[in-house]
């Protein structure tokens, strides 16, 4: 369905001061899922954007709920631990499910609903939810990190996954032509979930640009999207000079919200309650740590704002020196449907 199928809600996100005051990593990640900019614009007629809230009051209630979760995150941590997630997408699903189960907005009906025909799985609906006004939503969640590897042509195919196994144009095509259509299939109707259902894409993430240079946005991309940088190992010394007080490699499950740390590199609250062994290092030491790594690595730049209190200034990927040529070739491959 198009955006016209439901109300268009316009409201201001909570202030950056309130969001920054959240200290628990998992709570900050939920806040990021709810309030960060979408990666994509709406793609009518089929590509409506998910709206977590129906009103400014719901958004305000969600912020108050997040602050309460931040004060007592034990239940959330147990939920994450029980899920035993190792992949970023599953981690994001785990967080959004917690909000839909316990938050003050839409309520969860079902998650990861499989559709089968003759024993063959056709796909899964990520989330089925119902708003407080009774509107039924089918959300397809995607959290993506793509690196711009084009040459100024302004096309979605220029955005590639760090391991060159994924591309933004292919992901969007899969969303529009397969995932968002699942709730309209006969196989879905046979499951007994009363409709009608509004299919929406919930696409969050980061886009990274070589040495932080601005590029022409493709028409599909939301201009306010979260931005980072990427650089090669050969360019690292020059790029990193004067950029930050300290650096850290970011584990994959820390690729959502900006991170905060206490002195010594330990997170004041580890995701899921586990402790972090990672420590701050200099730019030179970071290069040494990554010297034996074959693929791209996401790293974060930190600055110290108060004694022992550090916050992330920016993030990006350090890639092997031959990666740009390979990425450019991958971006130029003929478009194919996933």
CSV table of C-alpha atoms in Angstrom, one decimal:
chain,number,residue,atom,x,y,z
A,1,UNK,CA,0.0,0.0,0.0
A,2,UNK,CA,1.1,3.6,-0.4
A,3,UNK,CA,1.8,6.1,2.3
A,4,UNK,CA,-1.7,7.5,1.7
A,5,UNK,CA,-3.1,4.3,3.2
A,6,UNK,CA,-2.6,5.6,6.7
A,7,UNK,CA,-2.0,8.9,8.6
A,8,UNK,CA,1.1,10.9,7.9
A,9,UNK,CA,2.6,11.8,11.2
A,10,UNK,CA,5.0,14.7,11.6
A,11,UNK,CA,6.8,15.4,14.8
A,12,UNK,CA,10.1,16.3,16.2
A,13,UNK,CA,12.4,13.5,17.5
A,14,UNK,CA,13.5,13.9,21.1
A,15,UNK,CA,16.3,16.3,21.7
A,16,UNK,CA,19.8,15.1,21.2
A,17,UNK,CA,20.5,15.8,24.8
A,18,UNK,CA,17.9,13.4,26.0
A,19,UNK,CA,19.0,10.7,23.6
A,20,UNK,CA,22.6,11.2,24.4
A,21,UNK,CA,21.8,10.9,28.1
A,22,UNK,CA,20.8,7.2,27.6
A,23,UNK,CA,23.7,5.1,28.9
A,24,UNK,CA,22.8,1.5,28.3
A,25,UNK,CA,24.0,0.2,25.0
A,26,UNK,CA,21.0,-1.9,24.1
A,27,UNK,CA,18.6,0.9,25.1
A,28,UNK,CA,20.6,3.4,23.0
A,29,UNK,CA,20.3,0.9,20.1
A,30,UNK,CA,16.5,0.7,20.5
A,31,UNK,CA,16.3,4.5,20.5
A,32,UNK,CA,18.4,4.6,17.3
A,33,UNK,CA,16.0,2.1,15.6
A,34,UNK,CA,13.1,4.3,16.5
A,35,UNK,CA,14.4,7.8,16.0
A,36,UNK,CA,17.3,7.7,13.6
A,37,UNK,CA,16.7,8.8,10.0
A,38,UNK,CA,15.5,6.2,7.4
A,39,UNK,CA,18.1,5.2,4.8
A,40,UNK,CA,15.5,5.4,2.0
A,41,UNK,CA,12.7,7.7,0.9
A,42,UNK,CA,9.3,6.2,0.4
A,43,UNK,CA,9.1,4.2,-2.9
A,44,UNK,CA,5.5,4.5,-4.1
A,45,UNK,CA,3.4,2.7,-4.8
A,46,UNK,CA,4.7,-0.4,-2.9
A,47,UNK,CA,7.5,1.0,-0.8
A,48,UNK,CA,5.9,2.7,2.1
A,49,UNK,CA,8.1,3.6,5.1
A,50,UNK,CA,7.4,2.2,8.5
A,51,UNK,CA,6.3,4.8,11.1
A,52,UNK,CA,6.8,3.5,14.7
A,53,UNK,CA,4.4,6.1,16.1
A,54,UNK,CA,1.0,7.3,15.2
A,55,UNK,CA,1.2,10.6,17.1
A,56,UNK,CA,3.6,13.0,18.8
A,57,UNK,CA,2.2,11.7,22.1
A,58,UNK,CA,3.3,8.2,21.3
A,59,UNK,CA,6.7,9.4,20.4
A,60,UNK,CA,7.0,11.3,23.7
A,61,UNK,CA,5.8,8.2,25.6
A,62,UNK,CA,8.4,6.1,23.8
A,63,UNK,CA,11.1,8.4,24.9
A,64,UNK,CA,9.9,8.2,28.5
A,65,UNK,CA,9.8,4.4,28.2
A,66,UNK,CA,13.4,4.4,26.9
A,67,UNK,CA,14.5,6.4,29.9
A,68,UNK,CA,12.7,4.0,32.2
A,69,UNK,CA,14.4,1.0,30.4
A,70,UNK,CA,17.8,2.8,30.8
A,71,UNK,CA,17.3,3.1,34.5
A,72,UNK,CA,16.5,-0.7,34.8
A,73,UNK,CA,17.7,-2.6,31.7
A,74,UNK,CA,17.9,-6.0,33.3
A,75,UNK,CA,14.8,-7.4,31.6
A,76,UNK,CA,16.0,-6.2,28.2
A,77,UNK,CA,19.4,-7.8,28.8
A,78,UNK,CA,17.8,-11.1,29.7
A,79,UNK,CA,15.8,-11.0,26.5
A,80,UNK,CA,18.9,-10.4,24.4
A,81,UNK,CA,20.9,-13.1,26.2
A,82,UNK,CA,18.1,-15.6,25.7
A,83,UNK,CA,18.0,-14.9,22.0
A,84,UNK,CA,21.7,-15.7,21.6
A,85,UNK,CA,22.1,-13.4,18.6
A,86,UNK,CA,25.3,-13.2,16.7
A,87,UNK,CA,24.1,-11.4,13.5
A,88,UNK,CA,23.4,-7.7,13.4
A,89,UNK,CA,20.0,-8.1,11.7
A,90,UNK,CA,18.8,-10.6,14.3
A,91,UNK,CA,20.0,-8.3,17.0
A,92,UNK,CA,18.0,-5.5,15.6
A,93,UNK,CA,14.9,-7.7,15.3
A,94,UNK,CA,15.4,-8.7,18.9
A,95,UNK,CA,15.4,-5.1,20.0
A,96,UNK,CA,12.4,-4.1,17.9
A,97,UNK,CA,10.5,-7.1,19.2
A,98,UNK,CA,11.1,-6.0,22.8
A,99,UNK,CA,9.8,-2.5,22.0
A,100,UNK,CA,6.6,-3.9,20.3
A,101,UNK,CA,6.0,-6.3,23.3
A,102,UNK,CA,6.6,-3.8,26.1
A,103,UNK,CA,6.6,-0.3,24.6
A,104,UNK,CA,3.8,2.3,24.5
A,105,UNK,CA,3.0,2.3,20.7
A,106,UNK,CA,2.1,-0.5,18.3
A,107,UNK,CA,1.8,-4.0,19.8
A,108,UNK,CA,3.4,-7.2,18.5
A,109,UNK,CA,1.1,-9.8,16.9
A,110,UNK,CA,3.8,-12.1,15.5
A,111,UNK,CA,7.4,-12.1,14.4
A,112,UNK,CA,9.3,-14.1,11.8
A,113,UNK,CA,6.1,-15.6,10.3
A,114,UNK,CA,7.1,-18.3,7.7
A,115,UNK,CA,5.1,-18.7,4.5
A,116,UNK,CA,5.3,-22.1,2.9
A,117,UNK,CA,4.0,-23.8,-0.2
A,118,UNK,CA,4.2,-27.6,-0.6
A,119,UNK,CA,6.8,-27.7,2.1
A,120,UNK,CA,9.0,-25.0,0.5
A,121,UNK,CA,9.6,-21.8,2.5
A,122,UNK,CA,8.7,-18.8,0.4
A,123,UNK,CA,9.9,-16.2,3.0
A,124,UNK,CA,9.2,-14.8,6.4
A,125,UNK,CA,7.2,-11.7,7.4
A,126,UNK,CA,9.5,-10.0,9.9
A,127,UNK,CA,6.9,-8.3,12.1
A,128,UNK,CA,3.1,-8.2,12.2
A,129,UNK,CA,1.9,-5.4,14.5
A,130,UNK,CA,-1.3,-3.5,15.3
A,131,UNK,CA,-1.4,0.2,16.2
A,132,UNK,CA,-3.5,1.5,19.0
A,133,UNK,CA,-5.9,2.8,16.4
A,134,UNK,CA,-6.3,-0.7,15.0
A,135,UNK,CA,-4.3,-0.4,11.9
A,136,UNK,CA,-2.5,-3.6,11.0
A,137,UNK,CA,1.1,-3.4,9.9
A,138,UNK,CA,3.5,-5.7,8.2
A,139,UNK,CA,7.1,-4.5,8.7
A,140,UNK,CA,10.1,-5.7,6.9
A,141,UNK,CA,13.2,-4.7,8.9
A,142,UNK,CA,16.6,-4.2,7.4
A,143,UNK,CA,19.7,-2.7,9.0
A,144,UNK,CA,22.4,-2.0,6.5
A,145,UNK,CA,25.9,-0.6,6.2
A,146,UNK,CA,26.9,0.2,2.7
A,147,UNK,CA,30.0,1.9,1.3
A,148,UNK,CA,29.8,4.3,-1.6
A,149,UNK,CA,32.1,2.9,-4.4
A,150,UNK,CA,30.9,4.8,-7.4
A,151,UNK,CA,32.2,7.6,-9.5
A,152,UNK,CA,29.6,10.4,-9.1
A,153,UNK,CA,26.9,8.9,-11.2
A,154,UNK,CA,24.4,9.0,-8.3
A,155,UNK,CA,23.0,5.5,-8.5
A,156,UNK,CA,21.9,3.1,-5.8
A,157,UNK,CA,24.1,0.4,-7.2
A,158,UNK,CA,27.1,2.5,-6.1
A,159,UNK,CA,26.5,1.4,-2.5
A,160,UNK,CA,28.0,-1.9,-1.7
A,161,UNK,CA,28.4,-4.1,1.4
A,162,UNK,CA,31.9,-4.2,3.0
A,163,UNK,CA,32.4,-7.8,2.0
A,164,UNK,CA,31.0,-7.2,-1.5
A,165,UNK,CA,28.2,-9.7,-1.1
A,166,UNK,CA,25.4,-7.2,-1.0
A,167,UNK,CA,24.4,-4.1,-2.9
A,168,UNK,CA,21.8,-1.4,-2.1
A,169,UNK,CA,19.9,-1.6,-5.4
A,170,UNK,CA,19.6,-5.3,-5.1
A,171,UNK,CA,18.4,-5.1,-1.5
A,172,UNK,CA,15.7,-2.5,-2.4
A,173,UNK,CA,14.5,-4.7,-5.3
A,174,UNK,CA,14.2,-7.7,-3.0
A,175,UNK,CA,12.2,-5.6,-0.5
A,176,UNK,CA,9.8,-4.2,-3.1
A,177,UNK,CA,9.4,-7.3,-5.3
A,178,UNK,CA,9.4,-10.1,-2.7
A,179,UNK,CA,9.5,-9.2,1.0
A,180,UNK,CA,6.8,-6.5,1.1
A,181,UNK,CA,4.5,-8.7,-1.0
A,182,UNK,CA,4.5,-11.6,1.4
A,183,UNK,CA,1.4,-10.4,3.4
A,184,UNK,CA,-0.6,-10.2,0.2
A,185,UNK,CA,0.0,-13.8,-0.8
A,186,UNK,CA,-2.6,-16.6,-0.5
A,187,UNK,CA,-0.2,-18.5,1.7
A,188,UNK,CA,-0.3,-15.7,4.2
A,189,UNK,CA,-4.1,-15.4,4.2
A,190,UNK,CA,-4.3,-19.1,5.0
A,191,UNK,CA,-2.4,-18.5,8.3
A,192,UNK,CA,-5.5,-16.8,9.7
A,193,UNK,CA,-4.0,-13.3,10.5
A,194,UNK,CA,-7.0,-11.0,10.0
A,195,UNK,CA,-6.2,-8.0,7.8
A,196,UNK,CA,-6.0,-5.9,5.8
A,197,UNK,CA,-2.3,-5.4,6.2
A,198,UNK,CA,-0.2,-2.3,5.3
A,199,UNK,CA,3.2,-3.5,4.2
A,200,UNK,CA,6.0,-1.1,5.1
A,201,UNK,CA,9.8,-1.2,5.0
A,202,UNK,CA,11.8,-0.4,8.1
A,203,UNK,CA,15.2,0.4,6.7
A,204,UNK,CA,17.9,1.8,9.0
A,205,UNK,CA,21.7,2.0,8.9
A,206,UNK,CA,24.7,3.9,7.8
A,207,UNK,CA,26.2,4.9,4.4
A,208,UNK,CA,29.9,5.4,4.2
A,209,UNK,CA,31.9,7.7,1.8
A,210,UNK,CA,35.5,7.7,0.8
A,211,UNK,CA,37.5,9.9,3.2
A,212,UNK,CA,34.1,11.5,4.2
A,213,UNK,CA,33.6,13.2,0.9
A,214,UNK,CA,30.1,14.3,-0.1
A,215,UNK,CA,28.6,12.5,-3.0
A,216,UNK,CA,25.4,13.1,-5.1
A,217,UNK,CA,22.6,11.2,-3.4
A,218,UNK,CA,20.5,8.8,-5.6
A,219,UNK,CA,16.9,9.8,-5.7
A,220,UNK,CA,15.9,6.8,-3.6
A,221,UNK,CA,18.1,7.8,-0.6
A,222,UNK,CA,16.9,9.9,2.3
A,223,UNK,CA,19.2,13.0,2.4
A,224,UNK,CA,19.3,13.0,6.2
A,225,UNK,CA,20.7,9.5,6.4
A,226,UNK,CA,23.4,8.6,8.9
A,227,UNK,CA,26.8,9.1,7.3
A,228,UNK,CA,30.3,7.7,8.0
A,229,UNK,CA,33.6,7.4,6.0
A,230,UNK,CA,35.8,4.8,4.6
A,231,UNK,CA,39.5,4.9,3.8
A,232,UNK,CA,42.2,2.5,2.6
A,233,UNK,CA,45.1,1.3,4.8
A,234,UNK,CA,47.5,3.3,2.7
A,235,UNK,CA,45.5,6.5,3.3
A,236,UNK,CA,44.9,5.8,7.0
A,237,UNK,CA,47.8,7.7,8.5
A,238,UNK,CA,47.0,11.0,6.6
A,239,UNK,CA,43.2,10.6,7.1
A,240,UNK,CA,43.4,9.9,10.9
A,241,UNK,CA,45.8,12.7,11.7
A,242,UNK,CA,44.1,15.0,14.3
A,243,UNK,CA,40.8,13.3,13.8
A,244,UNK,CA,40.2,11.9,17.3
A,245,UNK,CA,41.7,11.4,20.7
A,246,UNK,CA,41.4,7.6,20.5
A,247,UNK,CA,40.2,4.7,18.3
A,248,UNK,CA,38.5,1.4,18.7
A,249,UNK,CA,37.4,-1.5,16.4
A,250,UNK,CA,33.6,-1.9,16.7
A,251,UNK,CA,32.3,-5.4,17.0
A,252,UNK,CA,29.4,-6.1,14.6
A,253,UNK,CA,26.7,-5.9,17.2
A,254,UNK,CA,27.9,-2.4,18.0
A,255,UNK,CA,27.1,-1.0,14.5
A,256,UNK,CA,23.8,0.7,15.4
A,257,UNK,CA,23.8,3.7,17.7
A,258,UNK,CA,26.8,5.9,18.5
A,259,UNK,CA,28.8,4.4,21.3
A,260,UNK,CA,29.8,5.8,24.7
A,261,UNK,CA,32.6,4.5,26.9
A,262,UNK,CA,34.2,5.0,30.3
A,263,UNK,CA,38.0,5.4,30.8
A,264,UNK,CA,39.9,2.2,29.9
A,265,UNK,CA,37.6,1.3,27.0
A,266,UNK,CA,35.0,-0.5,29.0
A,267,UNK,CA,31.4,0.2,28.1
A,268,UNK,CA,29.4,1.4,31.2
A,269,UNK,CA,26.8,-1.1,30.2
A,270,UNK,CA,27.6,-3.8,27.7
A,271,UNK,CA,25.1,-5.0,25.2
A,272,UNK,CA,23.1,-7.8,26.8
A,273,UNK,CA,25.1,-7.2,30.0
A,274,UNK,CA,28.4,-8.7,28.9
A,275,UNK,CA,31.6,-6.8,29.5
A,276,UNK,CA,33.8,-5.4,26.7
A,277,UNK,CA,37.5,-6.2,26.6
A,278,UNK,CA,38.2,-3.7,23.8
A,279,UNK,CA,40.5,-0.8,24.7
A,280,UNK,CA,41.2,2.6,23.2
A,281,UNK,CA,44.3,2.8,21.0
A,282,UNK,CA,46.1,5.3,18.9
A,283,UNK,CA,45.7,5.5,15.2
A,284,UNK,CA,49.1,3.9,14.7
A,285,UNK,CA,48.3,1.1,17.1
A,286,UNK,CA,44.9,0.5,15.3
A,287,UNK,CA,46.7,0.1,12.0
A,288,UNK,CA,49.0,-2.5,13.6
A,289,UNK,CA,46.0,-4.4,15.0
A,290,UNK,CA,44.4,-4.5,11.6
A,291,UNK,CA,47.5,-5.4,9.6
A,292,UNK,CA,46.8,-9.1,9.5
A,293,UNK,CA,43.1,-8.7,8.7
A,294,UNK,CA,42.1,-9.6,5.2
A,295,UNK,CA,38.8,-7.7,4.9
A,296,UNK,CA,37.3,-4.3,5.9
A,297,UNK,CA,36.9,-3.4,9.6
A,298,UNK,CA,34.6,-0.9,11.1
A,299,UNK,CA,36.3,1.5,13.6
A,300,UNK,CA,35.1,4.4,15.7
A,301,UNK,CA,36.8,7.7,16.6
A,302,UNK,CA,36.3,8.8,20.2
A,303,UNK,CA,36.7,12.1,22.0
A,304,UNK,CA,36.9,12.7,25.7
A,305,UNK,CA,34.2,15.1,27.0
A,306,UNK,CA,34.8,14.8,30.7
A,307,UNK,CA,37.2,12.9,32.9
A,308,UNK,CA,36.8,9.3,32.0
A,309,UNK,CA,33.8,9.9,29.8
A,310,UNK,CA,34.2,9.3,26.1
A,311,UNK,CA,31.8,9.5,23.2
A,312,UNK,CA,32.0,8.4,19.6
A,313,UNK,CA,32.8,11.3,17.2
A,314,UNK,CA,32.5,9.4,13.9
A,315,UNK,CA,32.8,5.9,12.5
A,316,UNK,CA,34.0,4.3,9.3
A,317,UNK,CA,35.7,1.4,7.6
A,318,UNK,CA,39.4,0.8,7.0
A,319,UNK,CA,39.6,-1.3,3.8
A,320,UNK,CA,42.5,-3.2,2.1
A,321,UNK,CA,44.2,-1.2,-0.6
A,322,UNK,CA,42.8,-3.4,-3.4
A,323,UNK,CA,39.2,-3.1,-2.1
A,324,UNK,CA,38.2,0.1,-4.0
A,325,UNK,CA,38.9,-1.4,-7.4
A,326,UNK,CA,37.0,-4.6,-6.5
A,327,UNK,CA,34.1,-2.6,-5.0
A,328,UNK,CA,33.9,-0.4,-8.1
A,329,UNK,CA,33.7,-3.5,-10.3
A,330,UNK,CA,31.0,-5.0,-8.1
A,331,UNK,CA,29.0,-1.7,-8.3
A,332,UNK,CA,29.2,-1.8,-12.1
A,333,UNK,CA,28.0,-5.4,-12.5
A,334,UNK,CA,24.7,-5.8,-14.4
A,335,UNK,CA,21.7,-5.4,-12.1
A,336,UNK,CA,20.2,-8.7,-11.2
A,337,UNK,CA,17.2,-9.6,-9.2
A,338,UNK,CA,18.1,-11.4,-5.9
